[in-house]
């Protein structure tokens, strides 16, 4: 509401200034110069009063802006009878603020589109029927119907056989994704296929999309360090401007030259180009699934020299996956997986849940286990379809069936070996691992090309596991076995090499994310604490989004700096020309208007930034997205 009233005021002031200027010109051409001067004077006064009010507000906040130059130029022009020049300055200033508002509005359009998609209600299954309910009434466990074209209202998992969803508004992905039963779905995605059922896993206010909306609103209210730096520079520019104007008047005795100097310096592109370019960068980054919480983090992100990565859930997927199923007694591999997953339905252990998820991806029907007993940290024992099944660590299962644990000859550091026994016989093994995320190596190479000088791994895992997982990545350092406070210490230590970015996803990463110059959280599955502490949130569970985000930040900042340097250079040149009498006040005003429009249009180039994205592998694993590869006996 406040922004709407300000927009209307700026529009009204521009209309008053333009009408006054044109009316005065018509009267002047008709020979009524005295009346023309009065009309020009009358049109300048509302703009000048509004400007003085804004200056007083800034001074009250302890800010000295370049609006003072605009006020001085209009006042001086009126005092010395240059009412036409004052009118041109009034049109120039009100037009500049209008253009700035228009440019920022265009830059924010993608964010507004994101906000406008917030669903208000959802369709819930209840007592054999469907009901339309407000989002606040949805509870975890509720089954919702997501119709074609609907925006997913809350985070949840697919209950139907499959779903076809479009996440382009959140992640920039152009192609919809096909999700199998049990797959997680982010709120804010759009159903691009047939209707499907979704089981809610979070309240609406705690879901991904609600968090994104809050972060976008925070980003829109932010002010960049470069913008604050521009405010500090404005005092120096103000002093230089007044000095040149005074010198021109003092040395020539002509006050009109001083007026021309003040006019050509108003308003400085410094206060226009920076916010437009950085807000455009925010919008562009959001389009690629990188939500930056404000222009300040974006500006800092552009200067990052050191990158510190967490391992589990960040550099790796964070969810153990089955890489092979080995049969020892001739039992079919799918039967081994089905019996193991059926029994593991009774366990909440992450490895057990990964086995269940892999079986569901394979489309296996899982019977309900009975007589289940779980030994924490060891394994699970129970009955499945009349078979005595044991699932757990190799030693645990081997002792139960009277065998010696044989291990696995191809087991690598960081992998987990799950043994499966059926009816007293060792049926086989499931080999599980937490592999590197797809494209992690290419991403790190791309970051080095963008100027990242040091890339470190910081993990609480064992050194042997971390070294094995990151082998061949060319990291500059590896710190294993770290506690949360030790990660913070690492961040603070690395600051001697320049600004530091920390990327993590867990609660234990939150302190280090807060300590870093820029903290980046994996927002899709990461802990809420890490997302709150971070300055940047990756909206999709893909680490390769980091590269485009940093590239957009660097290019947006470069565009802002280019606009400022070019604008100030042209302004100073115009001021010198005016001081030597080569520009009249009216000509100076017209020149500055051209400069302002040019730097705003240049700043809007940030909306067209197209970051480099490595071509993702198109290989498809027949057995499903969890990457299950079924192998024979060893």
mmCIF file of N, CA and C in Angstrom, residues 80 241-259 261 578-579:
data_model
loop_
_atom_site.group_PDB
_atom_site.id
_atom_site.type_symbol
_atom_site.label_atom_id
_atom_site.label_comp_id
_atom_site.label_asym_id
_atom_site.label_seq_id
_atom_site.Cartn_x
_atom_site.Cartn_y
_atom_site.Cartn_z
ATOM 1 N N UNK A 80 17.999 33.019 -9.754
ATOM 2 C CA UNK A 80 18.641 33.822 -10.788
ATOM 3 C C UNK A 80 17.789 33.958 -12.052
ATOM 4 N N UNK A 241 31.015 19.109 -6.585
ATOM 5 C CA UNK A 241 30.060 19.842 -7.418
ATOM 6 C C UNK A 241 29.952 21.297 -6.987
ATOM 7 N N UNK A 242 29.760 21.506 -5.662
ATOM 8 C CA UNK A 242 29.634 22.866 -5.145
ATOM 9 C C UNK A 242 30.933 23.654 -5.370
ATOM 10 N N UNK A 243 32.084 22.981 -5.212
ATOM 11 C CA UNK A 243 33.374 23.653 -5.412
ATOM 12 C C UNK A 243 33.538 24.122 -6.855
ATOM 13 N N UNK A 244 33.160 23.260 -7.813
ATOM 14 C CA UNK A 244 33.281 23.645 -9.228
ATOM 15 C C UNK A 244 32.316 24.784 -9.551
ATOM 16 N N UNK A 245 31.105 24.696 -9.020
ATOM 17 C CA UNK A 245 30.117 25.750 -9.274
ATOM 18 C C UNK A 245 30.577 27.085 -8.687
ATOM 19 N N UNK A 246 31.059 27.040 -7.447
ATOM 20 C CA UNK A 246 31.521 28.270 -6.790
ATOM 21 C C UNK A 246 32.731 28.861 -7.521
ATOM 22 N N UNK A 247 33.668 27.972 -7.937
ATOM 23 C CA UNK A 247 34.857 28.448 -8.655
ATOM 24 C C UNK A 247 34.478 29.111 -9.978
ATOM 25 N N UNK A 248 33.495 28.503 -10.683
ATOM 26 C CA UNK A 248 33.058 29.078 -11.955
ATOM 27 C C UNK A 248 32.456 30.469 -11.746
ATOM 28 N N UNK A 249 31.663 30.612 -10.672
ATOM 29 C CA UNK A 249 31.044 31.903 -10.364
ATOM 30 C C UNK A 249 32.116 32.913 -9.930
ATOM 31 N N UNK A 250 33.029 32.478 -9.049
ATOM 32 C CA UNK A 250 34.044 33.360 -8.476
ATOM 33 C C UNK A 250 35.004 33.893 -9.544
ATOM 34 N N UNK A 251 35.421 33.001 -10.447
ATOM 35 C CA UNK A 251 36.434 33.384 -11.431
ATOM 36 C C UNK A 251 35.852 34.168 -12.602
ATOM 37 N N UNK A 252 34.582 33.930 -12.903
ATOM 38 C CA UNK A 252 33.983 34.609 -14.064
ATOM 39 C C UNK A 252 32.997 35.701 -13.672
ATOM 40 N N UNK A 253 32.539 35.662 -12.442
ATOM 41 C CA UNK A 253 31.537 36.633 -12.016
ATOM 42 C C UNK A 253 30.167 36.376 -12.600
ATOM 43 N N UNK A 254 29.984 35.233 -13.242
ATOM 44 C CA UNK A 254 28.698 34.879 -13.882
ATOM 45 C C UNK A 254 28.004 33.779 -13.069
ATOM 46 N N UNK A 255 26.937 34.097 -12.317
ATOM 47 C CA UNK A 255 26.257 33.071 -11.519
ATOM 48 C C UNK A 255 25.571 32.003 -12.369
ATOM 49 N N UNK A 256 25.278 32.338 -13.620
ATOM 50 C CA UNK A 256 24.586 31.372 -14.482
ATOM 51 C C UNK A 256 25.469 30.152 -14.744
ATOM 52 N N UNK A 257 26.789 30.367 -14.793
ATOM 53 C CA UNK A 257 27.686 29.215 -14.972
ATOM 54 C C UNK A 257 27.594 28.261 -13.775
ATOM 55 N N UNK A 258 27.478 28.835 -12.570
ATOM 56 C CA UNK A 258 27.320 27.995 -11.378
ATOM 57 C C UNK A 258 26.017 27.207 -11.447
ATOM 58 N N UNK A 259 24.961 27.877 -11.917
ATOM 59 C CA UNK A 259 23.674 27.179 -12.079
ATOM 60 C C UNK A 259 23.823 26.027 -13.078
ATOM 61 N N UNK A 261 26.492 24.311 -13.809
ATOM 62 C CA UNK A 261 27.267 23.226 -13.187
ATOM 63 C C UNK A 261 26.375 22.390 -12.280
ATOM 64 N N UNK A 578 30.325 23.053 -18.501
ATOM 65 C CA UNK A 578 29.433 24.128 -18.033
ATOM 66 C C UNK A 578 30.216 25.220 -17.334
ATOM 67 N N UNK A 579 31.237 24.836 -16.562
ATOM 68 C CA UNK A 579 32.048 25.831 -15.844
ATOM 69 C C UNK A 579 32.778 26.750 -16.819
#
